[in-house]
Short mmCIF file of C-alpha atoms in Angstrom, two decimals:
data_model
loop_
_atom_site.label_atom_id
_atom_site.label_comp_id
_atom_site.label_asym_id
_atom_site.label_seq_id
_atom_site.Cartn_x
_atom_site.Cartn_y
_atom_site.Cartn_z
CA MET A 64 0.21 -0.43 -0.66
CA LYS A 65 1.19 3.31 -1.54
CA ILE A 66 1.82 6.14 1.75
CA PRO A 67 -1.28 8.78 0.48
CA VAL A 68 0.67 12.67 0.42
CA HIS A 69 -1.88 15.55 1.29
CA ARG A 70 -0.86 18.18 -0.72
CA MET A 71 -1.35 21.36 -0.55
CA ASP A 72 -1.05 22.52 -3.96
CA ASP A 73 -4.85 23.89 -4.49
CA TRP A 74 -5.15 25.10 -1.55
CA PHE A 75 -6.02 29.64 -1.13
CA SER A 76 -2.31 31.44 -0.49
CA GLY A 77 -0.62 28.21 0.65
CA VAL A 78 -2.55 27.52 3.88
CA TYR A 79 -5.61 26.07 5.09
CA LEU A 80 -7.93 27.65 8.08
CA LYS A 81 -10.45 25.04 9.72
CA PRO A 82 -12.32 25.64 13.23
CA PHE A 83 -13.65 22.95 14.65
CA GLY A 84 -16.52 22.37 17.17
CA ILE A 85 -17.59 17.57 16.03
CA GLU A 86 -17.34 15.06 17.46
CA HIS A 87 -15.62 12.95 15.09
CA SER A 88 -13.85 8.90 16.17
CA ALA A 89 -12.15 6.08 13.56
CA GLY A 90 -13.58 4.36 11.73
CA GLN A 91 -16.46 7.04 10.46
CA GLY A 92 -15.01 8.25 7.34
CA TYR A 93 -13.25 11.27 9.32
CA LYS A 94 -10.84 12.39 6.04
CA ILE A 95 -8.62 12.83 7.40
CA SER A 96 -8.25 9.26 10.28
CA GLN A 97 -6.38 7.34 7.31
CA PRO A 98 -3.08 7.03 8.08
CA HIS A 99 -1.30 9.85 5.21
CA ARG A 100 1.49 12.09 4.15
CA HIS A 101 1.84 16.40 4.38
CA ASP A 102 4.35 18.26 2.02
CA PHE A 103 3.03 21.21 4.58
CA TYR A 104 3.50 22.79 7.95
CA TYR A 105 0.50 20.81 9.82
CA CYS A 106 -0.75 22.98 12.83
CA VAL A 107 -3.52 22.21 15.92
CA LEU A 108 -4.29 24.39 18.79
CA VAL A 109 -6.73 22.82 21.18
CA ASP A 110 -8.61 25.27 23.09
CA LYS A 111 -11.10 23.12 24.18
CA GLY A 112 -11.46 19.02 23.30
CA SER A 113 -8.85 16.60 22.82
CA ILE A 114 -7.99 14.45 19.83
CA GLU A 115 -6.35 11.70 19.54
CA MET A 116 -3.13 10.57 16.70
CA GLU A 117 -0.40 8.98 16.28
CA VAL A 118 2.66 10.57 14.39
CA ASP A 119 5.33 8.53 12.65
CA PHE A 120 3.94 5.00 15.26
CA LYS A 121 4.03 7.09 18.56
CA LYS A 122 0.93 7.88 19.98
CA VAL A 123 0.53 12.05 20.47
CA ARG A 124 -2.52 12.91 21.81
CA LEU A 125 -4.04 17.27 22.44
CA ILE A 126 -5.96 18.48 25.76
CA ASP A 127 -7.58 21.39 26.09
CA GLN A 128 -4.81 24.37 26.17
CA THR A 129 -2.51 22.53 23.99
CA LEU A 130 -0.14 23.96 20.31
CA PHE A 131 0.48 20.73 18.69
CA LEU A 132 3.28 21.65 14.39
CA SER A 133 4.14 19.08 13.23
CA TYR A 134 7.00 18.94 9.78
CA PRO A 135 5.43 17.50 6.46
CA GLY A 136 7.37 13.99 5.53
CA GLN A 137 5.93 12.74 9.20
CA ILE A 138 2.81 10.23 8.66
CA HIS A 139 -0.14 10.79 10.81
CA GLN A 140 -3.52 9.25 11.79
CA ILE A 141 -5.73 10.27 13.37
CA ASN A 142 -8.02 8.69 16.10
CA SER A 143 -10.72 10.08 17.93
CA ALA A 144 -11.41 13.70 18.19
CA ARG A 145 -13.74 15.38 20.16
CA ALA A 146 -12.76 18.34 18.98
CA GLU A 147 -14.91 21.34 20.68
CA GLN A 148 -13.16 24.53 20.38
CA GLY A 149 -9.63 25.59 18.96
CA TRP A 150 -8.30 25.90 15.30
CA PHE A 151 -6.56 23.34 12.03
CA LEU A 152 -4.36 25.55 10.46
CA ALA A 153 -1.96 23.54 7.56
CA PHE A 154 0.93 26.10 5.50
CA ASP A 155 3.46 25.25 2.69
CA PRO A 156 6.90 25.60 3.78
CA SER A 157 7.69 28.24 1.34
CA MET A 158 5.86 30.33 2.85
CA LEU A 159 8.18 30.66 5.79
CA ASP A 160 11.30 34.23 5.31
CA GLU A 161 14.02 31.89 6.11
CA GLN A 162 14.33 32.76 10.22
CA LEU A 163 11.74 31.55 11.05
CA LYS A 164 11.99 27.77 8.73
CA ASN A 165 14.97 28.24 10.54
CA ILE A 166 14.13 28.34 14.19
CA LEU A 167 11.58 25.02 13.50
CA ASP A 168 14.08 23.32 12.18
CA GLN A 169 16.36 23.73 15.16
CA CYS A 170 13.40 22.48 17.55
CA LEU A 171 14.90 19.64 18.87
CA SER A 172 11.53 17.88 19.64
CA GLU A 173 10.49 15.48 16.13
CA ILE A 174 7.35 17.51 16.96
CA ILE A 175 6.24 20.28 18.43
CA LEU A 176 3.82 19.92 21.10
CA THR A 177 3.02 22.17 23.85
CA PRO A 178 0.54 22.94 26.97
CA LEU A 179 -0.24 27.14 26.72
CA SER A 180 -1.79 29.14 29.82
CA PRO A 181 -5.63 30.01 29.58
CA GLU A 182 -4.07 33.28 28.38
CA GLN A 183 -1.96 32.32 25.86
CA SER A 184 -4.37 29.89 24.62
CA ALA A 185 -7.24 32.18 24.35
CA GLY A 186 -5.21 35.41 22.89
CA LEU A 187 -3.89 32.96 20.20
CA CYS A 188 -7.70 31.99 18.89
CA ILE A 189 -8.23 35.59 18.84
CA PHE A 190 -5.66 35.75 16.52
CA ILE A 191 -6.38 33.33 14.24
CA ASP A 192 -10.16 34.17 14.44
CA ASN A 193 -9.28 37.43 12.41
CA LEU A 194 -7.51 35.63 10.49
CA PHE A 195 -10.70 33.89 9.79
CA ALA A 196 -12.24 36.45 8.44
CA ILE A 197 -9.93 37.43 5.80
CA TYR A 198 -8.79 33.72 5.46
CA ASN A 199 -12.28 33.32 4.20
CA ASP A 200 -13.93 36.89 2.28
CA PRO A 201 -12.45 36.25 -1.43
CA HIS A 202 -14.21 39.90 -1.92
CA HIS A 203 -11.31 41.32 0.06
CA MET A 204 -8.54 43.52 -2.40
CA PHE A 205 -5.28 42.53 -0.02
CA ARG A 206 -6.93 38.52 1.31
CA GLN A 207 -3.69 36.84 -0.26
CA ALA A 208 -1.19 38.52 1.23
CA ILE A 209 -2.82 39.84 4.97
CA THR A 210 -3.44 36.05 4.51
CA GLN A 211 0.33 35.33 5.01
CA SER A 212 2.05 37.60 6.57
CA MET A 213 -1.01 37.11 9.33
CA VAL A 214 0.10 33.10 9.50
CA THR A 215 3.71 34.00 9.45
CA ALA A 216 3.24 36.30 12.92
CA LEU A 217 1.56 33.41 13.91
CA ILE A 218 3.35 30.77 13.59
CA TYR A 219 6.62 33.40 15.41
CA GLN A 220 4.61 33.61 17.98
CA LEU A 221 3.56 29.52 18.98
CA ALA A 222 7.24 29.62 18.40
CA SER A 223 8.29 31.92 20.48
CA ILE A 224 6.49 29.90 22.72
CA TYR A 225 8.15 26.51 22.26
CA LEU A 226 11.20 27.89 22.90
CA SER A 227 10.61 29.71 26.24
CA MET A 228 9.28 25.63 27.01
CA GLU A 229 12.48 24.61 25.47
CA ARG A 230 15.36 27.28 26.34
CA PHE A 231 13.72 26.81 30.71
CA ASN A 232 14.60 23.01 30.22
CA LEU A 233 18.29 24.43 28.81
CA ILE A 234 18.47 26.16 31.04
CA ARG A 235 21.98 24.55 32.37
CA HIS A 236 23.77 24.75 29.11
CA SER A 237 25.70 26.61 27.02
CA ALA A 238 24.31 29.24 24.91
CA ARG A 239 26.58 27.81 22.02
CA SER A 240 26.14 24.18 22.93
CA ILE A 241 22.55 24.54 22.16
CA GLU A 242 23.30 26.69 19.32
CA ILE A 243 25.52 23.58 18.00
CA THR A 244 22.74 20.26 18.86
CA LYS A 245 20.33 22.76 17.45
CA ALA A 246 22.50 23.32 13.75
CA PHE A 247 22.68 19.21 14.24
CA LYS A 248 19.22 19.15 14.63
CA GLN A 249 18.87 21.49 11.48
CA ALA A 250 21.41 19.11 9.55
CA LEU A 251 19.81 15.68 9.72
CA ARG A 252 16.45 16.64 8.73
CA ASN A 253 17.35 19.04 5.68
CA ASN A 254 20.68 16.10 5.06
CA LEU A 255 19.44 12.79 5.58
CA LYS A 256 19.46 11.47 2.40
CA THR A 257 22.91 12.23 1.37
CA ILE A 258 25.33 13.42 4.68
CA ARG A 259 24.44 9.55 7.40
CA ARG A 260 27.19 9.34 8.82
CA PRO A 261 28.21 11.34 11.43
CA SER A 262 32.12 12.52 10.87
CA GLU A 263 29.72 14.11 7.33
CA PHE A 264 27.95 16.54 9.79
CA ALA A 265 30.22 17.49 11.63
CA GLU A 266 32.17 18.49 8.55
CA LYS A 267 29.17 20.06 7.15
CA MET A 268 28.82 22.27 10.38
CA ASN A 269 32.87 22.76 10.87
CA VAL A 270 33.64 21.03 13.81
CA THR A 271 35.63 17.61 15.27
CA THR A 272 33.56 14.29 15.49
CA SER A 273 33.42 13.91 18.53
CA TYR A 274 32.91 18.20 20.16
CA LEU A 275 29.83 16.97 18.27
CA ASN A 276 28.69 13.80 19.47
CA ASP A 277 29.82 15.25 23.29
CA THR A 278 27.57 17.81 22.81
CA VAL A 279 24.47 16.92 21.41
CA LYS A 280 25.10 14.00 24.12
CA ALA A 281 24.85 16.42 26.44
CA VAL A 282 21.90 18.25 26.25
CA THR A 283 19.73 15.66 24.43
CA GLY A 284 21.64 12.74 26.75
CA PHE A 285 21.85 10.75 22.65
CA SER A 286 24.35 10.25 20.90
CA VAL A 287 24.22 11.79 16.55
CA SER A 288 24.85 7.80 16.24
CA TYR A 289 20.98 7.82 18.27
CA TYR A 290 19.50 9.80 16.04
CA ILE A 291 20.69 9.10 12.87
CA GLN A 292 19.61 5.88 13.74
CA GLN A 293 16.70 7.15 14.36
CA GLU A 294 15.69 8.90 11.20
CA MET A 295 16.06 6.16 9.58
CA MET A 296 14.86 3.06 10.52
CA ARG A 297 11.39 5.35 10.96
CA GLU A 298 11.59 5.96 7.13
CA GLY A 299 12.02 2.35 7.65
CA GLN A 300 9.16 1.87 9.12
CA ARG A 301 7.02 4.17 7.36
CA LEU A 302 8.42 2.06 3.82
CA LEU A 303 7.61 -1.84 5.64
CA HIS A 304 4.39 0.00 6.36
CA TYR A 305 2.88 2.05 3.77
CA SER A 306 5.04 0.38 0.04
CA SER A 307 4.93 -2.32 -1.25
CA LEU A 308 9.73 -2.85 -1.47
CA SER A 309 11.48 -5.95 -0.05
CA VAL A 310 13.07 -5.27 3.63
CA LYS A 311 15.53 -5.44 0.90
CA GLU A 312 14.83 -2.96 -1.53
CA ILE A 313 14.14 -0.75 1.64
CA GLY A 314 17.63 -1.35 3.21
CA ASN A 315 19.30 0.15 -0.76
CA ALA A 316 16.92 2.75 -0.52
CA LEU A 317 17.99 3.91 2.79
CA GLY A 318 21.98 3.51 1.59
CA PHE A 319 22.24 -0.35 2.87
CA GLU A 320 24.10 -1.91 1.02
CA ASP A 321 23.95 -5.40 3.95
CA GLU A 322 20.05 -6.63 4.14
CA LYS A 323 21.36 -8.14 7.52
CA TYR A 324 22.88 -4.74 8.94
CA PHE A 325 19.99 -3.89 8.32
CA ASN A 326 18.25 -6.01 9.88
CA ARG A 327 20.23 -6.20 12.37
CA LEU A 328 19.79 -2.61 12.55
CA PHE A 329 16.08 -1.91 12.54
CA LYS A 330 15.42 -4.91 15.17
CA LYS A 331 18.20 -2.86 17.57
CA VAL A 332 16.68 0.34 17.39
CA ILE A 333 12.74 -0.75 16.79
CA GLY A 334 12.32 -3.59 18.85
CA ILE A 335 11.49 -5.91 15.96
CA SER A 336 12.90 -7.32 12.70
CA PRO A 337 12.09 -5.95 9.59
CA GLY A 338 10.07 -8.84 9.14
CA ALA A 339 7.78 -9.01 12.39
CA PHE A 340 6.86 -4.93 12.02
CA ARG A 341 5.67 -5.38 8.35
CA LYS A 342 3.10 -8.55 9.79
CA LYS A 343 2.07 -7.21 11.97
CA ALA A 344 1.37 -3.95 11.29
CA THR A 345 -0.48 -5.33 7.75
CA ASN A 346 -2.65 -7.70 10.62
#
């Protein structure tokens, strides 16, 4: 089964915005309840309600006053949603200026999931209400330009909330260590198809391999190799679950010439063999 990709192509101005307030549950025809990929950023603000989903095979639960943002290419599946008040927002990566794209690429977590204060949630909902009024008005003379500018402003607000939380959690580390770690996470997100060795990432960042590894491990608790392997095996999971490629073909696609090594590494990272994972996923 090929992984379906939801594309931004036909949406106005590279933005899709919708309020929610209807109960849904898996199996009742909710149009995004099946596993799929996006070629855009996907953001959910839950002011009141709950949503349960999976992102790259990990369960995520959104509750009252929660902010969620995921990256292009990740696999989503909504299992259930009791979304009483809040917003869905999708936006094309091309809308982001370089500074904002760098901020999102350098986030240390694989998704952005952060609680909001009542004041933050209320303020964001008011802002999005005003955005939606323009987005939904086909007769507004400068609709596209204002929509894009307001979405950019909104994402800066969301990034600020997340980074404040992230900075609090990293307060014991030096600014230089955090900068190096964030740069590595950005390089990993953007270059994994062509760069797969710690030494190659270190060379790209103009630091030694040992320094890069020691810094990333100090800040996050995990080595550079750990993150590379996690990202590669995450793509392996996607292909095993949603493609008809053989295990050997998937290993080759991920840069493994030795199928046995791919099998061993997959089992080490995921906990079961590729064949067992595929069998479990299709049952």
